[in-house]
mmCIF file with all atom_site columns, C-alpha atoms and ligand atoms in Angstrom:
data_model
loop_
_atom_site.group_PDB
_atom_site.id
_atom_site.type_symbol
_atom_site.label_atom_id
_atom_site.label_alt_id
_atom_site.label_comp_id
_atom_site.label_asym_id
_atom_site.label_entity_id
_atom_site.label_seq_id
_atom_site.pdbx_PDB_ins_code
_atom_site.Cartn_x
_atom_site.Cartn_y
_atom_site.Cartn_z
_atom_site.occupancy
_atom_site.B_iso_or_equiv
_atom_site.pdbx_formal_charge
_atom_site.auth_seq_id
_atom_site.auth_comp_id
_atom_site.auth_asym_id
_atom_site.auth_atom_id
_atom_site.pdbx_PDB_model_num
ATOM   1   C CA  . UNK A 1 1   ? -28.389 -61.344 72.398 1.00 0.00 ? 1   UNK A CA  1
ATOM   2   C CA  . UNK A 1 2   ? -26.340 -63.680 70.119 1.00 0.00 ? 2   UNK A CA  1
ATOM   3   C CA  . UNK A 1 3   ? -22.943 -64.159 72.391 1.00 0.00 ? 3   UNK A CA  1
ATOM   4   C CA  . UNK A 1 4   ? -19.787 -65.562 71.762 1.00 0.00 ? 4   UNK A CA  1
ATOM   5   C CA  . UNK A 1 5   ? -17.654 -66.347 74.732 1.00 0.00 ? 5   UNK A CA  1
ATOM   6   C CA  . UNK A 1 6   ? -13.607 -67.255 73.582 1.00 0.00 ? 6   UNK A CA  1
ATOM   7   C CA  . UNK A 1 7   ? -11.122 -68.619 75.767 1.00 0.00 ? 7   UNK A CA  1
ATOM   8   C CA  . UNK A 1 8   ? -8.090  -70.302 76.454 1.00 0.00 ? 8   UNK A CA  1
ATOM   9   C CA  . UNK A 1 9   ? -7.087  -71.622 79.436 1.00 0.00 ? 9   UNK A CA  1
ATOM   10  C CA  . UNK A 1 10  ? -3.540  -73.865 80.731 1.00 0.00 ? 10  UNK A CA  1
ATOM   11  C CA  . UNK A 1 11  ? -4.869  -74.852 84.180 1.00 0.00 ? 11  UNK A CA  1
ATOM   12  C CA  . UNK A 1 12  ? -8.491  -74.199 83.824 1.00 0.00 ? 12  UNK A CA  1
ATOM   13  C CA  . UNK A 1 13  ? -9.252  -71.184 85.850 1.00 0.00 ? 13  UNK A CA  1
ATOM   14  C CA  . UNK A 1 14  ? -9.922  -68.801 82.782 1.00 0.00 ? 14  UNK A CA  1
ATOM   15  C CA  . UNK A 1 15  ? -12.437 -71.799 81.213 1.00 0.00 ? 15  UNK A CA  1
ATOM   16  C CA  . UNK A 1 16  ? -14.064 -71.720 84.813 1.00 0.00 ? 16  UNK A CA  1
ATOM   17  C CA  . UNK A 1 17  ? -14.303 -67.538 84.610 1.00 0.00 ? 17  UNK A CA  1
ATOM   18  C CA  . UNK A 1 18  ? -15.452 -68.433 80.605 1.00 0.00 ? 18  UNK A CA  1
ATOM   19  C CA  . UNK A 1 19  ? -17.833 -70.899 81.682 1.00 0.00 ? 19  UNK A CA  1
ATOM   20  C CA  . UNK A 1 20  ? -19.213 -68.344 84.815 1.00 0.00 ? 20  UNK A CA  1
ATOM   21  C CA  . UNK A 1 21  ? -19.993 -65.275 81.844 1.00 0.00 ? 21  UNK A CA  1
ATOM   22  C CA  . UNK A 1 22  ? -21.727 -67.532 79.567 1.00 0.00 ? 22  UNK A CA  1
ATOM   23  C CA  . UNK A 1 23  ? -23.925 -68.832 82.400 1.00 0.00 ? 23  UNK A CA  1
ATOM   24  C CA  . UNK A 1 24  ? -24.761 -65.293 83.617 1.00 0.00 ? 24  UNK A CA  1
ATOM   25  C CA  . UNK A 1 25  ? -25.584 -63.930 79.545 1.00 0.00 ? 25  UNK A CA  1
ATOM   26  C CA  . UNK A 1 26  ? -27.289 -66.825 79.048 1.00 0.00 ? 26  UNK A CA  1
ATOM   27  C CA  . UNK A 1 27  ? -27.957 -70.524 76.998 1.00 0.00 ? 27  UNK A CA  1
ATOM   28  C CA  . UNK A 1 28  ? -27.044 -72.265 74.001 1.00 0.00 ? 28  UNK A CA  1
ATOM   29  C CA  . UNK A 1 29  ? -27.764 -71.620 71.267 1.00 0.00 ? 29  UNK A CA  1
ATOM   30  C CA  . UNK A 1 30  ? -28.047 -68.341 72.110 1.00 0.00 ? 30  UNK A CA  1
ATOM   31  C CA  . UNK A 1 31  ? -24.693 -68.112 73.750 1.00 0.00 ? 31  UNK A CA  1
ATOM   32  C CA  . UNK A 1 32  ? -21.987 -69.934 72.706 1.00 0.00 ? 32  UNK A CA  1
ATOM   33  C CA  . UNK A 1 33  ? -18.801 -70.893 75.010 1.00 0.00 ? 33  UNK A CA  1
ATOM   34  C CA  . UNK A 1 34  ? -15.530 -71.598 73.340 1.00 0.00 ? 34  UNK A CA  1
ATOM   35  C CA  . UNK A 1 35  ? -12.260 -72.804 73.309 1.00 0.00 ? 35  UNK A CA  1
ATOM   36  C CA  . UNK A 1 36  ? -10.186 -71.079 71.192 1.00 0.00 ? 36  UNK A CA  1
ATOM   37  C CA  . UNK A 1 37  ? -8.934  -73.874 69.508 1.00 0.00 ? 37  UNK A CA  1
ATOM   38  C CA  . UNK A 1 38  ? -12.561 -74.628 68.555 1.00 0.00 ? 38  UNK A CA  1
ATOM   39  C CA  . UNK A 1 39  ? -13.093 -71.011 67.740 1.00 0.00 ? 39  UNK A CA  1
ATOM   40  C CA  . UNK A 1 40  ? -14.016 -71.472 63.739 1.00 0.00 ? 40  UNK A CA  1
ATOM   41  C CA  . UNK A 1 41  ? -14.542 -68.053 62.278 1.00 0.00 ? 41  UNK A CA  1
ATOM   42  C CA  . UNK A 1 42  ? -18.132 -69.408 61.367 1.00 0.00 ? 42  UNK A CA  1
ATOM   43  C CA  . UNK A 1 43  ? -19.101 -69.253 65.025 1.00 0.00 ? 43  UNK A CA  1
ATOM   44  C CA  . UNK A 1 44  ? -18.749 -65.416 64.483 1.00 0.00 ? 44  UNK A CA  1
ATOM   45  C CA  . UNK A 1 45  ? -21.437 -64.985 61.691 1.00 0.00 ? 45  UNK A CA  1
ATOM   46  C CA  . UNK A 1 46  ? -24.610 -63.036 63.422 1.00 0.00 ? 46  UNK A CA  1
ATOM   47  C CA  . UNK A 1 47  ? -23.018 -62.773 66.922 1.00 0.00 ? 47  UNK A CA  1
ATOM   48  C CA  . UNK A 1 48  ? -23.670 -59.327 68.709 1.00 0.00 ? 48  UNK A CA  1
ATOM   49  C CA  . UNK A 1 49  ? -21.303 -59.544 71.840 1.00 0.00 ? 49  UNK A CA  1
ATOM   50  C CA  . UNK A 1 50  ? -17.854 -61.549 71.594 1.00 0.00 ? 50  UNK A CA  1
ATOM   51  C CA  . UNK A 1 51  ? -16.180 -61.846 74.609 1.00 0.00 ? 51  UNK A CA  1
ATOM   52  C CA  . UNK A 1 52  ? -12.508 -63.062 74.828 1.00 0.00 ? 52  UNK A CA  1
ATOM   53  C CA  . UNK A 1 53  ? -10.384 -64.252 77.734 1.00 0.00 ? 53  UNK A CA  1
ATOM   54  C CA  . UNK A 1 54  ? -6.945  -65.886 78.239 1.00 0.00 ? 54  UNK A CA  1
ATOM   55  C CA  . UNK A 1 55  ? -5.029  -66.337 81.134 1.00 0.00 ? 55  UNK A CA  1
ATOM   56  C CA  . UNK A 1 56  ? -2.200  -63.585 81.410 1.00 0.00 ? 56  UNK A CA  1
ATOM   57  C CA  . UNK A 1 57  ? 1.699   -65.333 80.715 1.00 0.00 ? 57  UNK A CA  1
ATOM   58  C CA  . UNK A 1 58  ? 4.581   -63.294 80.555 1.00 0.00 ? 58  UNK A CA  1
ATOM   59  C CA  . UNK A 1 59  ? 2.038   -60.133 80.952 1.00 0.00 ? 59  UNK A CA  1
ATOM   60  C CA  . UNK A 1 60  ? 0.554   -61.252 77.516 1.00 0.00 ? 60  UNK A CA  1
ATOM   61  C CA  . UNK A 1 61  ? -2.138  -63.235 76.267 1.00 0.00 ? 61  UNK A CA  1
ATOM   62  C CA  . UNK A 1 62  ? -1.638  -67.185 75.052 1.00 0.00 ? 62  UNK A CA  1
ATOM   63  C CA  . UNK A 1 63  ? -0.025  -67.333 71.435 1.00 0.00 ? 63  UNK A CA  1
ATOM   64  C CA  . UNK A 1 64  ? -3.376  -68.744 70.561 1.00 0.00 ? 64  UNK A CA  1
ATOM   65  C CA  . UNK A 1 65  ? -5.478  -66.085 71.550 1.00 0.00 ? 65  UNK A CA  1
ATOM   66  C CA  . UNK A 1 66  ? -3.074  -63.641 70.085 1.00 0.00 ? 66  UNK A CA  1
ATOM   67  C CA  . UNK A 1 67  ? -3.192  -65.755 66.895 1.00 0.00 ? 67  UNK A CA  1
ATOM   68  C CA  . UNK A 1 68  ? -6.630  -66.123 67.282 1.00 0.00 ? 68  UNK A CA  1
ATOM   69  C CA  . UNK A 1 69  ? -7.105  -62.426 67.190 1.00 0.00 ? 69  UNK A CA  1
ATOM   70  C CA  . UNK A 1 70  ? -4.530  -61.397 64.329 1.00 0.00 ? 70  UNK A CA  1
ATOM   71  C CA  . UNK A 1 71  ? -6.748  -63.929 61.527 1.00 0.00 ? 71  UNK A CA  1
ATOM   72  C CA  . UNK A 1 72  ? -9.611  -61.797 62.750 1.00 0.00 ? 72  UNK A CA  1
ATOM   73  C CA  . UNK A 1 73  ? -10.118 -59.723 58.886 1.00 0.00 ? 73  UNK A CA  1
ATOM   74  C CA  . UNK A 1 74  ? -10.325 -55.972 59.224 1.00 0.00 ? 74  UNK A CA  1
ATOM   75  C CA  . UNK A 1 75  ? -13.950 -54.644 60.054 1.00 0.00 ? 75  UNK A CA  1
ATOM   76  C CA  . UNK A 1 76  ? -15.197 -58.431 60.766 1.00 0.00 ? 76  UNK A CA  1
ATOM   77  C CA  . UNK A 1 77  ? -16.183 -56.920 63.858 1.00 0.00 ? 77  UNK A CA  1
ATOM   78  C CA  . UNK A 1 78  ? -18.264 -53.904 62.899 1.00 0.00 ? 78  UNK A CA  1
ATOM   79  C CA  . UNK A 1 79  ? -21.459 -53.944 64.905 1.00 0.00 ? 79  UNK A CA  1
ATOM   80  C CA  . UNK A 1 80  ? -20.061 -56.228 67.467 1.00 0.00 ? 80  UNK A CA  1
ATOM   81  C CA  . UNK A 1 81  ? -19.617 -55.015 71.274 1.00 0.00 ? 81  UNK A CA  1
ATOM   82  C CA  . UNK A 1 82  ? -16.869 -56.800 72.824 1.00 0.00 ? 82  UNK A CA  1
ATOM   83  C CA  . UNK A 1 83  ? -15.490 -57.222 75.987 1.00 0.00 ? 83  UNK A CA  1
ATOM   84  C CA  . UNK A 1 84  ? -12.017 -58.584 77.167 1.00 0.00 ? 84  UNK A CA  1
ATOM   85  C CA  . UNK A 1 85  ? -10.671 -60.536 80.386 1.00 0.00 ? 85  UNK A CA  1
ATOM   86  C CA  . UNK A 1 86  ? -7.776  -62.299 81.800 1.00 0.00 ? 86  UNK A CA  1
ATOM   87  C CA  . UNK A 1 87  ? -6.963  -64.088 84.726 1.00 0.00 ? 87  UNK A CA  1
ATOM   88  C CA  . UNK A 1 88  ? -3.861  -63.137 86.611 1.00 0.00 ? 88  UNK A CA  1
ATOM   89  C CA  . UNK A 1 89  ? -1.703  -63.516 89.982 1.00 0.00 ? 89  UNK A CA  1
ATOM   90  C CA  . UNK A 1 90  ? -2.716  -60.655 92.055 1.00 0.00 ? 90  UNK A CA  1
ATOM   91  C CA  . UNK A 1 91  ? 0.649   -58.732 93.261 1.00 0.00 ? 91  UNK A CA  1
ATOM   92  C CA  . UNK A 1 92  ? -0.827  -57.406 96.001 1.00 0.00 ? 92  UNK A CA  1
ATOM   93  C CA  . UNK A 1 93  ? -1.265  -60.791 97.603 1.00 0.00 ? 93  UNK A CA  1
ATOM   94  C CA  . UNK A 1 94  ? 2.235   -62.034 96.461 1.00 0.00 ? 94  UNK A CA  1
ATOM   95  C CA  . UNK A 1 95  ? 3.446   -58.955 97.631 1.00 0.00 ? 95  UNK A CA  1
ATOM   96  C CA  . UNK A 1 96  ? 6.179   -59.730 95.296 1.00 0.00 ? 96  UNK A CA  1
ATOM   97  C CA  . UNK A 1 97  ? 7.519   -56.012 94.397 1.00 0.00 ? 97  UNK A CA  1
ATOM   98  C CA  . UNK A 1 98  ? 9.577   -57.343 91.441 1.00 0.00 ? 98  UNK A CA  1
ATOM   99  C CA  . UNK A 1 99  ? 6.523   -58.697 89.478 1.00 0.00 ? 99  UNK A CA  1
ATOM   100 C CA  . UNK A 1 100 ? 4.886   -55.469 90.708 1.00 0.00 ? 100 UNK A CA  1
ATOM   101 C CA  . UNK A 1 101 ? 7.634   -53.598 89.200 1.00 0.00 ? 101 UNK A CA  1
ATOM   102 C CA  . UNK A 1 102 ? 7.193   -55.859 85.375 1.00 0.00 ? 102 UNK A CA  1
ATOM   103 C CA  . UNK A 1 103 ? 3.399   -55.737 85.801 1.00 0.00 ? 103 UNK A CA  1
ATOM   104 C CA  . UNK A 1 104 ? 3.477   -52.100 86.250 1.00 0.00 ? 104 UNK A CA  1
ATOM   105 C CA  . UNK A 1 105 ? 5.196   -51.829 83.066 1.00 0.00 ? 105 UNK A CA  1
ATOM   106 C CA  . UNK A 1 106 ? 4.154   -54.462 81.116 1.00 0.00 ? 106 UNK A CA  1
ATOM   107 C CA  . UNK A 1 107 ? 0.595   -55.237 82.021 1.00 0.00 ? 107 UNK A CA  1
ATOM   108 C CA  . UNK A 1 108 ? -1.332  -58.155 81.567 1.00 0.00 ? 108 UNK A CA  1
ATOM   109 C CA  . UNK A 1 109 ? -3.614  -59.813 78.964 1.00 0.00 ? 109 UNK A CA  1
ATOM   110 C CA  . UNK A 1 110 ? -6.725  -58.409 78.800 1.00 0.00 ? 110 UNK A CA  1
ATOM   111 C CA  . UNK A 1 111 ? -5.796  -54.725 77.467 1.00 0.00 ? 111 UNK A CA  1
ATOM   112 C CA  . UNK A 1 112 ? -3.724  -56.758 74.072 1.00 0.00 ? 112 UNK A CA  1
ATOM   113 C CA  . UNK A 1 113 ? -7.003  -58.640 73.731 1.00 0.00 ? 113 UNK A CA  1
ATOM   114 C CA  . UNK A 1 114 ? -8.491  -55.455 74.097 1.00 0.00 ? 114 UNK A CA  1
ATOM   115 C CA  . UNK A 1 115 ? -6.545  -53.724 71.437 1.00 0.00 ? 115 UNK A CA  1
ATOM   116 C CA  . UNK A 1 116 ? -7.056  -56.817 69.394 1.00 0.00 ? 116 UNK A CA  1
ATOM   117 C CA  . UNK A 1 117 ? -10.987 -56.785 69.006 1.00 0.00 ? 117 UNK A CA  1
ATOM   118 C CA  . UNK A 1 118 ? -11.341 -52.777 68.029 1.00 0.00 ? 118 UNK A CA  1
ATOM   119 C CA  . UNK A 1 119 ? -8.642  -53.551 66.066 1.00 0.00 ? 119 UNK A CA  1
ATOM   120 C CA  . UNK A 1 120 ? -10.955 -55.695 63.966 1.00 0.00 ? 120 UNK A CA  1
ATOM   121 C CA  . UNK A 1 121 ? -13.922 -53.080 64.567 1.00 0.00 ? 121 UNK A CA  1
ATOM   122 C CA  . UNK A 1 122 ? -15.212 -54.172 67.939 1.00 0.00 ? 122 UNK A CA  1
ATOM   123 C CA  . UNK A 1 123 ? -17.411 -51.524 69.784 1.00 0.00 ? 123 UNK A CA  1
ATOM   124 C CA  . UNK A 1 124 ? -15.843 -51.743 73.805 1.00 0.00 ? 124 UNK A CA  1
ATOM   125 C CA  . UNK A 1 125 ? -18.570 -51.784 76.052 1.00 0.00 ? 125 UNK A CA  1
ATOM   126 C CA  . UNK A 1 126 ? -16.419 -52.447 79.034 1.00 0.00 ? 126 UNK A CA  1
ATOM   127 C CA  . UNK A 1 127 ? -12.872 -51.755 80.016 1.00 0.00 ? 127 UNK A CA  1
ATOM   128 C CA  . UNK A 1 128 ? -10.576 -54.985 80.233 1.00 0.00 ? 128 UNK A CA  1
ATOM   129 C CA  . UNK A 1 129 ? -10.715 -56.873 83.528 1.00 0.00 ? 129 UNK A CA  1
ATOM   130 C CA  . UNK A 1 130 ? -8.486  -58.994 85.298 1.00 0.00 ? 130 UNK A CA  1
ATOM   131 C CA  . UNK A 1 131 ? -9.440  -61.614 87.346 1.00 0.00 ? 131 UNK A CA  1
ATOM   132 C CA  . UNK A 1 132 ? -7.053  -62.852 90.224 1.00 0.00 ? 132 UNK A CA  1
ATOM   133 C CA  . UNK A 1 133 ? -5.933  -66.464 90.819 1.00 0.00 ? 133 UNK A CA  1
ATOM   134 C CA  . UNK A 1 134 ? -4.239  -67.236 94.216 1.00 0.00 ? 134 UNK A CA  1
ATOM   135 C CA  . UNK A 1 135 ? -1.035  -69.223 93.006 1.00 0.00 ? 135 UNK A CA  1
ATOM   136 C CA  . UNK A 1 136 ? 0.696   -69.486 89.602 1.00 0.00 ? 136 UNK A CA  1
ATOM   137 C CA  . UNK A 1 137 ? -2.168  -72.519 88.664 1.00 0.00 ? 137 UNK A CA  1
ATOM   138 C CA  . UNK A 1 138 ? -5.096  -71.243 90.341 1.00 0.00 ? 138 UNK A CA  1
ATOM   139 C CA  . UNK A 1 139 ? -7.304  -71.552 91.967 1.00 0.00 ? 139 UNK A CA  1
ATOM   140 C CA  . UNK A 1 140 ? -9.584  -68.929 91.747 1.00 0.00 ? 140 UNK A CA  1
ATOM   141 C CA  . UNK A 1 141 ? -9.337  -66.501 94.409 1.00 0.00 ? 141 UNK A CA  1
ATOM   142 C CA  . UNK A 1 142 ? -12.634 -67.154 96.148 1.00 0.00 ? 142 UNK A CA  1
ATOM   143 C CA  . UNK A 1 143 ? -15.738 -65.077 94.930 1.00 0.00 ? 143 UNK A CA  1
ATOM   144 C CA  . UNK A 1 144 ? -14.070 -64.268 91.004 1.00 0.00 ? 144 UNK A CA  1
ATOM   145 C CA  . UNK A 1 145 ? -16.169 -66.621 89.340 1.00 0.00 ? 145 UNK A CA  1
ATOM   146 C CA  . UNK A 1 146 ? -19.738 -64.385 90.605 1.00 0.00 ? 146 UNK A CA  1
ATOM   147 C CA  . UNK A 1 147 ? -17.487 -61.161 89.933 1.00 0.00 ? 147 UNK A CA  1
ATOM   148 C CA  . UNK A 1 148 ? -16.913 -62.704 86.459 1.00 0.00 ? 148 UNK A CA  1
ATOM   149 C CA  . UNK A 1 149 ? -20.834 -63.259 86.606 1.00 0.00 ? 149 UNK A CA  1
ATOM   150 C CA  . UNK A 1 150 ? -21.584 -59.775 87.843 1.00 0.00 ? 150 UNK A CA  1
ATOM   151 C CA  . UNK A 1 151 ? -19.162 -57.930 84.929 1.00 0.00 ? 151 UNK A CA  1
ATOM   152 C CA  . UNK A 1 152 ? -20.897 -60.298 82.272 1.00 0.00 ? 152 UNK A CA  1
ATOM   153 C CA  . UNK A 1 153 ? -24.516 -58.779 83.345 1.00 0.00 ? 153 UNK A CA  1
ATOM   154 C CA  . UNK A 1 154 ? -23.071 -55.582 82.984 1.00 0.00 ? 154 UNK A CA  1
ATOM   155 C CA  . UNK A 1 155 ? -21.702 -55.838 79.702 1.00 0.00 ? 155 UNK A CA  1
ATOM   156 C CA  . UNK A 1 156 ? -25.350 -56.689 77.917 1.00 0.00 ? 156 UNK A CA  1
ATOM   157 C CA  . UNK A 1 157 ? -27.247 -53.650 80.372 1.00 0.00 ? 157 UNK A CA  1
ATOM   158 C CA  . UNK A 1 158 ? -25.108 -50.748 78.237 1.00 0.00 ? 158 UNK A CA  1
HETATM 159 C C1  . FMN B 2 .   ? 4.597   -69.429 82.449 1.00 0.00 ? 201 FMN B C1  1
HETATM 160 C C2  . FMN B 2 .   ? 3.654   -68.567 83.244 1.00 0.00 ? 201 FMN B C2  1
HETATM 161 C C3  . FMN B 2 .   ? 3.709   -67.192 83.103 1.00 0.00 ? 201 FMN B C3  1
HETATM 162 C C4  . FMN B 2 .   ? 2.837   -66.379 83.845 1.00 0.00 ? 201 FMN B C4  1
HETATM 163 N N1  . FMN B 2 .   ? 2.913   -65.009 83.702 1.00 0.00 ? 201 FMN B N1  1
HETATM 164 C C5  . FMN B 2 .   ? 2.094   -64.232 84.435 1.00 0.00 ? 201 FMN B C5  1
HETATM 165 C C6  . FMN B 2 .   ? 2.143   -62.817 84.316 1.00 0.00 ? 201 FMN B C6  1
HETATM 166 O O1  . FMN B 2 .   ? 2.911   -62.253 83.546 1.00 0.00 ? 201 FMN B O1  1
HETATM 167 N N2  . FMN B 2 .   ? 1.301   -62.082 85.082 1.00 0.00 ? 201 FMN B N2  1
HETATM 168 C C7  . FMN B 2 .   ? 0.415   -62.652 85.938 1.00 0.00 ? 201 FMN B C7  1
HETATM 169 O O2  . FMN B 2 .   ? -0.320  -61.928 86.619 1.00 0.00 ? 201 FMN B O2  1
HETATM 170 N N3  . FMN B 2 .   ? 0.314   -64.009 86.061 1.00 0.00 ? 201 FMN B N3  1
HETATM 171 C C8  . FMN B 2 .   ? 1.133   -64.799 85.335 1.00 0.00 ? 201 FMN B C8  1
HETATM 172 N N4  . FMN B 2 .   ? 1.040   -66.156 85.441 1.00 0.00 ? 201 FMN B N4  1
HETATM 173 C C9  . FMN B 2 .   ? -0.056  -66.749 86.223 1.00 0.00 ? 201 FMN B C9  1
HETATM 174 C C10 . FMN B 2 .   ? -1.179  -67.059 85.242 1.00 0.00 ? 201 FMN B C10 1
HETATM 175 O O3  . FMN B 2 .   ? -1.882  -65.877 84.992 1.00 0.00 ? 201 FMN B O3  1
HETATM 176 C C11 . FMN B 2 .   ? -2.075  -68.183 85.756 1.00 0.00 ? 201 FMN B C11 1
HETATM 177 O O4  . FMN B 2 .   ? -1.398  -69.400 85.549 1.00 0.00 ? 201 FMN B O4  1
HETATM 178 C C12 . FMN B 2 .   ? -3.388  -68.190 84.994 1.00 0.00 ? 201 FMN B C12 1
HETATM 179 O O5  . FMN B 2 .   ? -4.210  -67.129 85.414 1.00 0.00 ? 201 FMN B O5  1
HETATM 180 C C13 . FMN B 2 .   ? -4.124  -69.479 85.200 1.00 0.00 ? 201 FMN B C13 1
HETATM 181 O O6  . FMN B 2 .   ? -5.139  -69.534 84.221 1.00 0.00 ? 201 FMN B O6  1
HETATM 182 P P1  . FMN B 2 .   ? -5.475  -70.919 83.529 1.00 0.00 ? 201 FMN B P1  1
HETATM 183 O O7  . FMN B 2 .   ? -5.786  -71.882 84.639 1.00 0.00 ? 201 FMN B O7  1
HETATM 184 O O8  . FMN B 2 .   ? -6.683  -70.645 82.710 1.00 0.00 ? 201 FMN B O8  1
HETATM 185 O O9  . FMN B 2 .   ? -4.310  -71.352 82.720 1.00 0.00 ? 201 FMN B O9  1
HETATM 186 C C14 . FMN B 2 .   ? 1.900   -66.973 84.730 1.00 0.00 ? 201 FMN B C14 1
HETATM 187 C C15 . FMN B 2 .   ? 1.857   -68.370 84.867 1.00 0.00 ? 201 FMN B C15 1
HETATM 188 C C16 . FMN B 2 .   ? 2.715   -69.164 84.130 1.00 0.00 ? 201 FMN B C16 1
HETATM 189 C C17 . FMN B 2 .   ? 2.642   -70.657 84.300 1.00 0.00 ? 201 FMN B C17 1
#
């Protein structure tokens, strides 16, 4: 299946969770791992799964992502399952109650990215997913990268 994998990433920990889902759905050319910087809309043409991630700041994706998504045309996306993650701090293990209290209300990145790709005609075939970083740069909380793996297989065995 003809993937596209889109990220952006501050402190690397999203490119590592990109970097884990396009390893588990597969090989160039086949699939395609991306910063979104380097995310041309011609990367798009024939792809059957897009999958976007950006780390979650201020409970919202990275301008670029968010740009990224907004130049997507109407329809470009009809056809196309996507998916949609984000990395995050885990307020459970801060145990922070005030960034509870935002993130409650305000939510993080991957449900805008979400909203983003059916907004362009995206078919979901997965709910957004967060995955947790221990401190405000990472790293990973141990095991997210084969969790990341594990929701990638399951996105292509709908
Ligand atoms: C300025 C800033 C804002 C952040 N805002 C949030 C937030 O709203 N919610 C959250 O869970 N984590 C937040 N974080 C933690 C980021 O999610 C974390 O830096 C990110 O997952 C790391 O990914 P990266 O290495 O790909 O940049 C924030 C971090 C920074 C530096």
């Amino acid at each position: 299946m003809k993937t596209l994998v889109v990220y952006d990433s501050v402190f690397g920990n999203t490119e590592q969770v990109a970097q884990a889902i396009g390893r588990a759905l597969g090989t160039a050319p086949e699939v395609v791992v991306v910063r979104v910087g380097n995310a041309r809309p011609e990367l798009l043409s024939g792809v059957e799964l897009l999958v976007v991630g950006s780390p979650t700041r201020g409970f919202r994706p990275t301008p670029a992502i968010t740009q990224w998504l907004k130049a997507l045309p109407a329809a470009s996306l009809n056809g196309v399952s996507v998916a949609a993650f984000d990395t995050r701090i885990s307020v459970e293990d801060t145990g922070n109650w005030f960034l509870k209290f935002m993130a409650g209300l305000f939510g993080y990145a991957a449900k805008p990215i979400a909203s983003g790709l059916a907004k362009a005609g995206g078919s979901k075939v997965a709910e957004p997913e967060g995955f947790i970083v221990v401190d405000r740069e990472g790293p990973l909380k141990e095991g997210e990268a084969e969790r990341a793996a594990a929701w990638a297989r399951g996105l292509v065995t709908q």
